[in-house]
DNA sequence: CTGGCGGTTGACCGGTCGGTCTACTACCCT
DNA sequence: AGGGTAGTAGACCGACCGGTCAACCGCCAG
């Protein structure tokens, strides 16, 4: 049927399932079914559900970094436009992943973080490093914005943390309102927020 | 032992347990144990775990509105200071609720939203109205800020949505880094973000 | 031809899940 | 005094949970 190796099928299926539902809502059996594999094989490759999850986090982070984060922040435009492009890319991913049942899935890392970080220290710690790396990447772009004069006097690390919080919040709102376009709209508002009054949303004519 | 009525004990215990762990990690049995009650009583008051959860959302929202949101946004200070005070209040609540095992619990509504909104439409819808009411309250304060000249030309609804996303993101970061003080720090950065360059974090002397 | 071994199978484990049911108690209304 | 009813108790349900295990298969190296 599907001749990617079993390990990869397990990893990808688990990622899809957990993103669409949640960690605890997806059983080992369901992951095996999706991969067309018996439970014994699961435990041949992974010592536990937690171990598979840690591996899935690593694989997904690699994908996100290489296929979403880096392309959006690529240096072919001014720094602040790259950040706006990142919101657009995330909105596209969320719109594409949207399923008839369940709607907008949200950020897999954020979902897992809120669900599991008080219950599973290993998962929490892994997600913390993913978040830190993302923040660092954002900080680099913001530093460039400062150095090219777009955001004079900015502390890139503090601003990156704030921007990252804002992005996760935006994806959360998209999930709860089941509307991926919110992310793009909030990206435009961020332009205002980060940049000061430029690009500020106009008050409706009244 | 505890002569508040059973229904209230069930509600409050469930809220505490679910906030500290997660919806799916807390069983009906655990909720009954915490309330010192047998399962039969649980199902006398609530038709299902979902029904109890909906009631708990309502009760918690009422508490949060009356004891955190309204006091923080009370009109005894200029609008923008009230918003900074809101970050501080939330940071305090998170610090107080922090438990040895598990650490910062995060926003109960946000936690539940990310965990359950693709799996339980009734819960999603209830949380959506809570989020909308919170946004509306923020919008009122931001409108006042605009009208008093602190944020001229602002669209309060759009800005409130952005601010709300930012707050939820800040609480998420506090949870994943297990550090409630992050919320206060991000509140100060928000001052910068919302207000333009004023209060902007200084670049470290270099 | 014969081991060894990566990979797979499917039955099986104790425990917990959300939820049901019947019986019983305690109190209020008449 | 009698009857209804709100509340409680506790045994019970089938389904599923994460995880284990012994047996087996086919391939490749010796």
CSV table of C-alpha atoms (C1' of nucleotides) in Angstrom, one decimal:
chain,number,residue,atom,x,y,z
A,1,UNK,CA,0.0,0.0,0.0
A,2,UNK,CA,2.3,2.6,1.3
A,3,UNK,CA,6.0,1.7,1.0
A,4,UNK,CA,7.5,4.5,3.0
A,5,UNK,CA,9.0,2.7,5.9
A,6,UNK,CA,6.8,1.9,8.9
A,7,UNK,CA,8.6,4.3,11.2
A,8,UNK,CA,7.9,7.2,9.0
A,9,UNK,CA,4.3,6.3,8.5
A,10,UNK,CA,3.8,6.0,12.2
A,11,UNK,CA,5.4,9.4,12.8
A,12,UNK,CA,3.4,11.2,10.1
A,13,UNK,CA,0.1,9.5,10.9
A,14,UNK,CA,0.5,10.4,14.6
A,15,UNK,CA,1.3,14.0,13.7
A,16,UNK,CA,-1.8,14.3,11.6
A,17,UNK,CA,-4.1,12.6,14.1
A,18,UNK,CA,-2.8,14.5,17.1
A,19,UNK,CA,-2.9,17.8,15.3
A,20,UNK,CA,-6.5,17.2,14.2
A,21,UNK,CA,-7.7,15.9,17.6
A,22,UNK,CA,-5.3,16.1,20.6
A,23,UNK,CA,-2.5,14.0,22.2
A,24,UNK,CA,-4.7,12.3,24.7
A,25,UNK,CA,-7.6,11.8,22.3
A,26,UNK,CA,-5.4,9.7,20.0
A,27,UNK,CA,-4.7,6.2,21.1
A,28,UNK,CA,-1.8,4.0,20.2
A,29,UNK,CA,-4.3,1.8,18.4
A,30,UNK,CA,-5.6,4.6,16.3
A,31,UNK,CA,-2.0,5.5,15.2
A,32,UNK,CA,-1.3,1.9,14.3
A,33,UNK,CA,-4.6,1.7,12.3
A,34,UNK,CA,-3.7,4.8,10.3
A,35,UNK,CA,-0.2,3.4,9.6
A,36,UNK,CA,-1.6,0.0,8.7
A,37,UNK,CA,0.5,-1.7,11.3
A,38,UNK,CA,0.0,-3.8,14.4
A,39,UNK,CA,0.8,-2.7,17.9
A,40,UNK,CA,3.9,-4.8,18.1
A,41,UNK,CA,5.5,-2.9,15.3
A,42,UNK,CA,4.7,0.4,17.0
A,43,UNK,CA,6.6,-0.8,20.1
A,44,UNK,CA,9.4,-2.1,18.0
A,45,UNK,CA,10.2,1.4,16.8
A,46,UNK,CA,9.2,3.4,19.8
A,47,UNK,CA,9.4,2.5,23.5
A,48,UNK,CA,6.3,4.4,24.3
A,49,UNK,CA,3.7,6.9,23.1
A,50,UNK,CA,5.7,9.6,24.7
A,51,UNK,CA,8.9,8.6,22.8
A,52,UNK,CA,7.0,8.6,19.5
A,53,UNK,CA,5.7,12.1,20.3
A,54,UNK,CA,9.1,13.4,21.0
A,55,UNK,CA,10.3,12.1,17.7
A,56,UNK,CA,7.3,13.6,16.0
A,57,UNK,CA,8.0,17.0,17.5
A,58,UNK,CA,11.5,16.9,16.1
A,59,UNK,CA,10.4,15.9,12.7
A,60,UNK,CA,7.6,18.5,12.6
A,61,UNK,CA,9.8,21.3,13.8
A,62,UNK,CA,12.3,20.4,11.0
A,63,UNK,CA,9.5,20.6,8.5
A,64,UNK,CA,8.1,23.8,9.9
A,65,UNK,CA,11.5,25.5,10.0
A,66,UNK,CA,12.6,24.5,6.5
A,67,UNK,CA,9.3,24.8,4.7
A,68,UNK,CA,7.5,27.6,6.4
A,69,UNK,CA,9.6,29.7,8.7
A,70,UNK,CA,12.8,30.1,6.6
A,71,UNK,CA,11.0,30.7,3.3
A,72,UNK,CA,8.7,33.3,4.8
A,73,UNK,CA,11.6,35.1,6.5
A,74,UNK,CA,14.0,34.8,3.4
A,75,UNK,CA,15.9,37.9,2.7
A,76,UNK,CA,14.3,38.8,-0.6
A,77,UNK,CA,12.2,41.5,1.0
A,78,UNK,CA,12.6,44.1,3.7
A,79,UNK,CA,12.5,42.5,7.2
A,80,UNK,CA,9.0,43.8,8.2
A,81,UNK,CA,7.4,42.5,5.0
A,82,UNK,CA,8.9,39.1,5.8
A,83,UNK,CA,7.1,39.0,9.1
A,84,UNK,CA,3.9,39.9,7.4
A,85,UNK,CA,4.6,37.1,4.9
A,86,UNK,CA,5.0,34.7,7.8
A,87,UNK,CA,1.5,35.4,9.0
A,88,UNK,CA,0.2,34.8,5.5
A,89,UNK,CA,2.1,31.5,5.2
A,90,UNK,CA,0.7,30.3,8.5
A,91,UNK,CA,-2.8,31.3,7.5
A,92,UNK,CA,-2.3,29.3,4.3
A,93,UNK,CA,-1.1,26.2,6.2
A,94,UNK,CA,-4.0,26.4,8.6
A,95,UNK,CA,-6.5,26.9,5.7
A,96,UNK,CA,-5.1,23.9,3.8
A,97,UNK,CA,-5.1,21.6,6.9
A,98,UNK,CA,-8.6,22.5,7.7
A,99,UNK,CA,-10.8,19.4,7.8
A,100,UNK,CA,-14.6,19.2,7.4
A,101,UNK,CA,-14.9,17.7,10.9
A,102,UNK,CA,-13.1,19.7,13.5
A,103,UNK,CA,-12.2,22.8,11.4
A,104,UNK,CA,-8.9,24.8,12.0
A,105,UNK,CA,-6.4,22.6,13.8
A,106,UNK,CA,-4.2,25.3,15.2
A,107,UNK,CA,-0.5,25.2,16.0
A,108,UNK,CA,0.5,21.6,16.8
A,109,UNK,CA,3.2,22.8,19.1
A,110,UNK,CA,0.9,25.2,20.9
A,111,UNK,CA,-1.8,22.6,21.2
A,112,UNK,CA,0.6,20.1,22.7
A,113,UNK,CA,2.1,22.6,24.9
A,114,UNK,CA,-1.1,23.7,26.6
A,115,UNK,CA,-2.4,20.1,26.8
A,116,UNK,CA,0.7,18.4,28.1
A,117,UNK,CA,3.3,20.7,29.5
A,118,UNK,CA,2.0,20.3,33.1
A,119,UNK,CA,1.7,16.6,32.8
A,120,UNK,CA,4.8,15.5,30.9
A,121,UNK,CA,8.1,17.2,31.6
A,122,UNK,CA,9.9,15.6,28.6
A,123,UNK,CA,7.4,16.9,26.2
A,124,UNK,CA,7.3,20.3,27.8
A,125,UNK,CA,11.1,20.6,27.7
A,126,UNK,CA,11.2,19.6,24.0
A,127,UNK,CA,8.6,22.1,23.1
A,128,UNK,CA,10.4,24.8,25.1
A,129,UNK,CA,13.5,24.4,22.9
A,130,UNK,CA,11.3,24.5,19.7
A,131,UNK,CA,9.8,27.7,21.0
A,132,UNK,CA,13.2,29.2,21.8
A,133,UNK,CA,14.6,28.4,18.4
A,134,UNK,CA,11.6,30.0,16.7
A,135,UNK,CA,12.0,33.1,18.9
A,136,UNK,CA,15.7,33.2,18.0
A,137,UNK,CA,14.8,33.1,14.3
A,138,UNK,CA,12.3,35.9,14.7
A,139,UNK,CA,14.9,37.9,16.7
A,140,UNK,CA,17.3,37.7,13.9
A,141,UNK,CA,14.8,39.2,11.5
A,142,UNK,CA,13.9,41.9,14.0
A,143,UNK,CA,17.5,42.8,14.6
A,144,UNK,CA,17.9,43.3,10.8
A,145,UNK,CA,14.8,45.5,10.9
A,146,UNK,CA,16.4,47.6,13.6
A,147,UNK,CA,19.8,47.7,11.8
A,148,UNK,CA,18.2,48.9,8.6
A,149,UNK,CA,16.4,51.6,10.4
A,150,UNK,CA,12.9,50.3,10.3
A,151,UNK,CA,12.7,49.8,14.1
A,152,UNK,CA,15.4,52.0,15.6
A,153,UNK,CA,16.3,51.3,19.2
A,154,UNK,CA,14.5,47.9,19.4
A,155,UNK,CA,15.5,45.1,21.7
A,156,UNK,CA,15.2,42.2,19.2
A,157,UNK,CA,15.0,39.4,21.8
A,158,UNK,CA,12.2,41.0,23.8
A,159,UNK,CA,10.3,42.0,20.7
A,160,UNK,CA,10.8,38.5,19.2
A,161,UNK,CA,9.3,37.0,22.4
A,162,UNK,CA,6.3,39.4,22.1
A,163,UNK,CA,5.9,38.7,18.4
A,164,UNK,CA,6.0,34.9,19.0
A,165,UNK,CA,3.3,35.2,21.8
A,166,UNK,CA,1.2,37.3,19.4
A,167,UNK,CA,1.5,34.7,16.6
A,168,UNK,CA,0.5,31.8,18.9
A,169,UNK,CA,-2.4,33.9,20.2
A,170,UNK,CA,-3.5,34.6,16.6
A,171,UNK,CA,-3.5,30.9,15.7
A,172,UNK,CA,-5.4,30.2,18.9
A,173,UNK,CA,-8.1,32.7,17.9
A,174,UNK,CA,-8.3,31.2,14.4
A,175,UNK,CA,-8.9,27.8,15.9
A,176,UNK,CA,-11.5,28.9,18.3
A,177,UNK,CA,-13.4,30.9,15.8
A,178,UNK,CA,-12.7,28.3,13.1
A,179,UNK,CA,-11.5,30.9,10.7
A,180,UNK,CA,-8.0,30.8,9.3
A,181,UNK,CA,-8.3,34.2,7.7
A,182,UNK,CA,-8.1,35.8,11.2
A,183,UNK,CA,-4.4,35.0,11.2
A,184,UNK,CA,-3.8,37.2,8.1
A,185,UNK,CA,-5.9,40.0,9.6
A,186,UNK,CA,-4.0,39.9,12.9
A,187,UNK,CA,-0.8,39.9,10.9
A,188,UNK,CA,-1.8,43.3,9.5
A,189,UNK,CA,-2.7,44.5,12.9
A,190,UNK,CA,0.7,43.3,14.1
A,191,UNK,CA,2.3,45.5,11.5
A,192,UNK,CA,0.6,48.3,13.3
A,193,UNK,CA,1.5,47.1,16.7
A,194,UNK,CA,5.2,46.4,16.0
A,195,UNK,CA,5.6,49.4,13.8
A,196,UNK,CA,3.9,52.1,15.8
A,197,UNK,CA,1.1,53.9,14.0
A,198,UNK,CA,2.0,53.0,10.5
A,199,UNK,CA,-0.4,50.6,8.9
A,200,UNK,CA,-2.8,51.1,11.9
A,201,UNK,CA,-6.3,49.8,11.3
A,202,UNK,CA,-8.5,52.8,10.4
A,203,UNK,CA,-11.3,53.7,12.6
A,204,UNK,CA,-14.5,53.0,10.6
A,205,UNK,CA,-15.9,56.2,9.1
A,206,UNK,CA,-18.4,57.5,11.7
B,1,UNK,CA,-16.5,17.8,55.8
B,2,UNK,CA,-17.3,20.5,53.3
B,3,UNK,CA,-20.9,21.7,53.5
B,4,UNK,CA,-21.0,23.8,50.3
B,5,UNK,CA,-23.5,21.9,48.3
B,6,UNK,CA,-22.4,19.0,46.2
B,7,UNK,CA,-23.0,20.6,42.9
B,8,UNK,CA,-20.7,23.5,43.8
B,9,UNK,CA,-18.0,21.2,45.1
B,10,UNK,CA,-18.2,19.2,41.9
B,11,UNK,CA,-17.9,22.3,39.8
B,12,UNK,CA,-15.0,23.8,41.7
B,13,UNK,CA,-13.1,20.6,42.0
B,14,UNK,CA,-13.4,19.9,38.3
B,15,UNK,CA,-12.2,23.4,37.5
B,16,UNK,CA,-9.1,23.0,39.6
B,17,UNK,CA,-8.3,19.6,38.3
B,18,UNK,CA,-8.8,20.4,34.7
B,19,UNK,CA,-6.9,23.6,35.0
B,20,UNK,CA,-3.9,21.8,36.6
B,21,UNK,CA,-4.0,18.9,34.2
B,22,UNK,CA,-6.3,18.9,31.2
B,23,UNK,CA,-9.9,18.0,30.3
B,24,UNK,CA,-9.1,14.5,29.0
B,25,UNK,CA,-6.6,13.8,31.8
B,26,UNK,CA,-9.2,14.2,34.5
B,27,UNK,CA,-11.8,11.4,34.8
B,28,UNK,CA,-15.2,11.6,36.2
B,29,UNK,CA,-14.0,9.4,39.0
B,30,UNK,CA,-11.2,11.8,40.0
B,31,UNK,CA,-13.7,14.7,40.1
B,32,UNK,CA,-16.0,12.7,42.4
B,33,UNK,CA,-13.1,11.7,44.6
B,34,UNK,CA,-12.1,15.4,45.0
B,35,UNK,CA,-15.6,16.3,45.8
B,36,UNK,CA,-16.0,13.4,48.3
B,37,UNK,CA,-19.0,12.1,46.4
B,38,UNK,CA,-20.0,8.9,44.5
B,39,UNK,CA,-20.6,8.7,40.8
B,40,UNK,CA,-24.3,8.5,41.2
B,41,UNK,CA,-24.4,12.0,42.7
B,42,UNK,CA,-22.3,13.3,39.8
B,43,UNK,CA,-24.8,12.1,37.3
B,44,UNK,CA,-27.7,13.3,39.4
B,45,UNK,CA,-26.5,16.9,38.9
B,46,UNK,CA,-24.9,16.7,35.5
B,47,UNK,CA,-26.0,14.6,32.5
B,48,UNK,CA,-22.4,14.1,31.3
B,49,UNK,CA,-18.8,15.2,31.8
B,50,UNK,CA,-19.4,17.6,28.9
B,51,UNK,CA,-22.4,19.2,30.7
B,52,UNK,CA,-20.4,19.7,33.9
B,53,UNK,CA,-17.7,21.3,31.8
B,54,UNK,CA,-20.1,23.8,30.2
B,55,UNK,CA,-21.4,24.8,33.6
B,56,UNK,CA,-17.8,25.1,34.9
B,57,UNK,CA,-16.9,27.4,32.0
B,58,UNK,CA,-19.9,29.6,32.9
B,59,UNK,CA,-19.0,29.8,36.6
B,60,UNK,CA,-15.3,30.4,35.9
B,61,UNK,CA,-16.0,33.1,33.4
B,62,UNK,CA,-18.2,34.9,35.9
B,63,UNK,CA,-15.4,34.7,38.5
B,64,UNK,CA,-12.8,35.9,36.1
B,65,UNK,CA,-14.9,38.8,34.8
B,66,UNK,CA,-15.9,40.0,38.3
B,67,UNK,CA,-12.7,39.4,40.2
B,68,UNK,CA,-9.9,39.9,37.6
B,69,UNK,CA,-11.1,41.6,34.4
B,70,UNK,CA,-13.3,44.3,35.8
B,71,UNK,CA,-11.1,45.3,38.8
B,72,UNK,CA,-8.1,45.5,36.5
B,73,UNK,CA,-9.9,47.6,34.0
B,74,UNK,CA,-11.7,49.8,36.6
B,75,UNK,CA,-11.8,53.5,35.7
B,76,UNK,CA,-9.5,54.7,38.5
B,77,UNK,CA,-6.6,55.1,36.2
B,78,UNK,CA,-5.9,56.1,32.6
B,79,UNK,CA,-7.0,53.4,30.1
B,80,UNK,CA,-3.6,52.3,29.1
B,81,UNK,CA,-2.4,51.8,32.7
B,82,UNK,CA,-5.5,49.7,33.3
B,83,UNK,CA,-4.4,47.3,30.5
B,84,UNK,CA,-0.9,47.1,32.0
B,85,UNK,CA,-2.6,46.3,35.3
B,86,UNK,CA,-4.5,43.5,33.7
B,87,UNK,CA,-1.3,41.8,32.7
B,88,UNK,CA,-0.1,42.2,36.3
B,89,UNK,CA,-3.3,40.7,37.7
B,90,UNK,CA,-3.1,37.7,35.4
B,91,UNK,CA,0.5,37.2,36.3
B,92,UNK,CA,-0.4,37.2,40.0
B,93,UNK,CA,-3.2,34.7,39.5
B,94,UNK,CA,-0.9,32.4,37.6
B,95,UNK,CA,1.8,32.7,40.2
B,96,UNK,CA,-0.7,32.0,43.0
B,97,UNK,CA,-2.2,29.0,41.2
B,98,UNK,CA,1.3,27.5,40.5
B,99,UNK,CA,1.6,24.0,41.9
B,100,UNK,CA,4.8,22.2,42.9
B,101,UNK,CA,4.0,19.5,40.4
B,102,UNK,CA,3.0,20.8,37.0
B,103,UNK,CA,4.0,24.5,37.4
B,104,UNK,CA,2.1,27.3,35.7
B,105,UNK,CA,-1.3,26.1,34.7
B,106,UNK,CA,-2.1,28.7,32.1
B,107,UNK,CA,-5.4,30.1,31.0
B,108,UNK,CA,-8.2,27.5,31.7
B,109,UNK,CA,-10.2,28.8,28.7
B,110,UNK,CA,-7.2,28.8,26.4
B,111,UNK,CA,-6.2,25.3,27.5
B,112,UNK,CA,-9.6,24.0,27.0
B,113,UNK,CA,-10.0,25.7,23.7
B,114,UNK,CA,-6.8,24.2,22.2
B,115,UNK,CA,-7.5,20.8,23.6
B,116,UNK,CA,-11.2,20.4,22.8
B,117,UNK,CA,-12.5,22.9,20.2
B,118,UNK,CA,-11.9,20.5,17.3
B,119,UNK,CA,-13.5,17.6,19.2
B,120,UNK,CA,-16.5,19.1,21.1
B,121,UNK,CA,-18.6,21.7,19.3
B,122,UNK,CA,-20.6,22.7,22.4
B,123,UNK,CA,-17.5,23.4,24.4
B,124,UNK,CA,-15.9,25.3,21.4
B,125,UNK,CA,-19.0,27.4,21.0
B,126,UNK,CA,-19.2,28.3,24.7
B,127,UNK,CA,-15.6,29.3,24.8
B,128,UNK,CA,-16.1,31.4,21.7
B,129,UNK,CA,-18.7,33.5,23.5
B,130,UNK,CA,-16.4,33.9,26.5
B,131,UNK,CA,-13.6,35.1,24.2
B,132,UNK,CA,-15.9,37.5,22.5
B,133,UNK,CA,-17.1,39.0,25.7
B,134,UNK,CA,-13.5,39.4,26.9
B,135,UNK,CA,-12.6,41.1,23.6
B,136,UNK,CA,-15.6,43.4,23.9
B,137,UNK,CA,-14.5,44.5,27.4
B,138,UNK,CA,-11.0,45.2,26.1
B,139,UNK,CA,-12.5,47.1,23.2
B,140,UNK,CA,-14.4,49.4,25.5
B,141,UNK,CA,-11.2,50.3,27.4
B,142,UNK,CA,-9.3,50.8,24.1
B,143,UNK,CA,-12.1,53.0,22.8
B,144,UNK,CA,-11.7,55.1,25.9
B,145,UNK,CA,-8.0,55.3,25.3
B,146,UNK,CA,-8.7,56.5,21.8
B,147,UNK,CA,-11.3,59.1,22.9
B,148,UNK,CA,-9.0,60.5,25.5
B,149,UNK,CA,-6.3,61.0,22.9
B,150,UNK,CA,-3.9,58.2,24.0
B,151,UNK,CA,-4.4,56.2,20.9
B,152,UNK,CA,-5.8,58.5,18.2
B,153,UNK,CA,-7.4,56.9,15.2
B,154,UNK,CA,-7.5,53.4,16.6
B,155,UNK,CA,-10.1,50.8,15.7
B,156,UNK,CA,-11.0,49.5,19.1
B,157,UNK,CA,-12.5,46.2,17.9
B,158,UNK,CA,-9.5,45.2,15.8
B,159,UNK,CA,-7.0,46.3,18.5
B,160,UNK,CA,-8.9,44.4,21.2
B,161,UNK,CA,-8.8,41.3,19.2
B,162,UNK,CA,-5.0,41.7,18.7
B,163,UNK,CA,-4.5,42.5,22.4
B,164,UNK,CA,-6.5,39.5,23.4
B,165,UNK,CA,-4.5,37.3,21.1
B,166,UNK,CA,-1.3,38.7,22.6
B,167,UNK,CA,-2.5,38.1,26.2
B,168,UNK,CA,-3.3,34.5,25.5
B,169,UNK,CA,0.0,34.1,23.8
B,170,UNK,CA,1.7,35.6,26.8
B,171,UNK,CA,0.0,33.2,29.2
B,172,UNK,CA,1.0,30.3,26.9
B,173,UNK,CA,4.6,31.3,27.1
B,174,UNK,CA,4.4,31.6,30.8
B,175,UNK,CA,3.1,28.0,30.9
B,176,UNK,CA,5.6,26.5,28.6
B,177,UNK,CA,8.6,28.3,30.3
B,178,UNK,CA,7.0,27.7,33.7
B,179,UNK,CA,7.5,31.3,34.6
B,180,UNK,CA,4.6,33.5,35.5
B,181,UNK,CA,6.7,36.7,35.5
B,182,UNK,CA,6.9,36.5,31.8
B,183,UNK,CA,3.3,37.7,31.7
B,184,UNK,CA,4.2,40.9,33.4
B,185,UNK,CA,7.3,41.4,31.2
B,186,UNK,CA,5.2,40.9,28.1
B,187,UNK,CA,2.7,43.3,29.4
B,188,UNK,CA,5.4,46.0,29.4
B,189,UNK,CA,6.4,45.1,25.9
B,190,UNK,CA,2.7,45.3,25.0
B,191,UNK,CA,2.7,48.9,26.2
B,192,UNK,CA,5.4,49.4,23.6
B,193,UNK,CA,3.5,47.5,20.9
B,194,UNK,CA,0.1,49.0,21.4
B,195,UNK,CA,1.4,52.5,22.0
B,196,UNK,CA,4.0,52.8,19.4
B,197,UNK,CA,7.5,53.7,20.5
B,198,UNK,CA,6.7,54.9,23.9
B,199,UNK,CA,7.9,52.5,26.6
B,200,UNK,CA,9.7,50.5,24.1
B,201,UNK,CA,12.2,48.1,25.5
B,202,UNK,CA,15.7,49.6,25.3
B,203,UNK,CA,18.3,47.9,23.3
B,204,UNK,CA,21.0,46.7,25.8
B,205,UNK,CA,23.9,49.2,25.9
B,206,UNK,CA,26.4,47.8,23.4
C,1,DC,C1',22.5,-24.8,4.6
C,2,DT,C1',22.1,-22.4,8.6
C,3,DG,C1',22.1,-19.0,11.9
C,4,DG,C1',20.9,-14.5,13.5
C,5,DC,C1',18.1,-10.6,13.4
C,6,DG,C1',15.1,-6.7,12.0
C,7,DG,C1',10.5,-6.6,11.5
C,8,DT,C1',5.8,-8.3,12.2
C,9,DT,C1',1.8,-10.7,14.2
C,10,DG,C1',-2.1,-11.2,17.2
C,11,DA,C1',-3.4,-12.6,21.6
C,12,DC,C1',-3.2,-10.9,26.0
C,13,DC,C1',-2.6,-7.9,30.6
C,14,DG,C1',-4.6,-4.9,34.4
C,15,DG,C1',-6.5,-0.6,34.7
C,16,DT,C1',-9.4,3.1,33.6
C,17,DC,C1',-12.8,5.4,30.8
C,18,DG,C1',-17.7,7.6,30.6
C,19,DG,C1',-22.0,6.2,31.8
C,20,DT,C1',-26.1,3.2,33.9
C,21,DC,C1',-29.0,1.1,37.2
C,22,DT,C1',-31.3,-0.2,41.4
C,23,DA,C1',-31.8,0.4,46.0
C,24,DC,C1',-31.9,3.2,49.9
C,25,DT,C1',-32.2,7.4,52.8
C,26,DA,C1',-33.9,11.8,54.4
C,27,DC,C1',-36.7,15.4,54.2
C,28,DC,C1',-40.8,18.2,52.8
C,29,DC,C1',-45.7,18.7,51.7
C,30,DT,C1',-50.2,17.2,52.5
D,1,DA,C1',-49.1,9.2,59.1
D,2,DG,C1',-48.2,8.7,54.2
D,3,DG,C1',-46.2,9.7,49.6
D,4,DG,C1',-43.4,11.9,46.6
D,5,DT,C1',-38.9,13.4,45.5
D,6,DA,C1',-34.0,15.1,45.8
D,7,DG,C1',-30.0,13.2,46.8
D,8,DT,C1',-26.8,9.3,47.7
D,9,DA,C1',-24.6,4.8,47.5
D,10,DG,C1',-22.2,1.3,45.2
D,11,DA,C1',-22.2,-2.4,42.0
D,12,DC,C1',-21.9,-2.9,37.3
D,13,DC,C1',-21.4,-2.2,31.9
D,14,DG,C1',-18.7,-2.6,27.5
D,15,DA,C1',-15.1,-0.2,25.4
D,16,DC,C1',-10.8,1.3,25.3
D,17,DC,C1',-6.3,2.7,27.4
D,18,DG,C1',-0.9,2.0,27.1
D,19,DG,C1',1.9,-1.7,27.1
D,20,DT,C1',3.8,-6.8,27.0
D,21,DC,C1',4.9,-11.1,25.1
D,22,DA,C1',6.0,-15.4,22.6
D,23,DA,C1',6.0,-16.9,18.2
D,24,DC,C1',6.9,-16.3,13.5
D,25,DC,C1',8.6,-14.6,8.9
D,26,DG,C1',11.9,-13.5,5.4
D,27,DC,C1',16.3,-11.8,4.3
D,28,DC,C1',21.3,-11.7,4.4
D,29,DA,C1',25.9,-13.3,6.2
D,30,DG,C1',28.7,-17.0,7.2
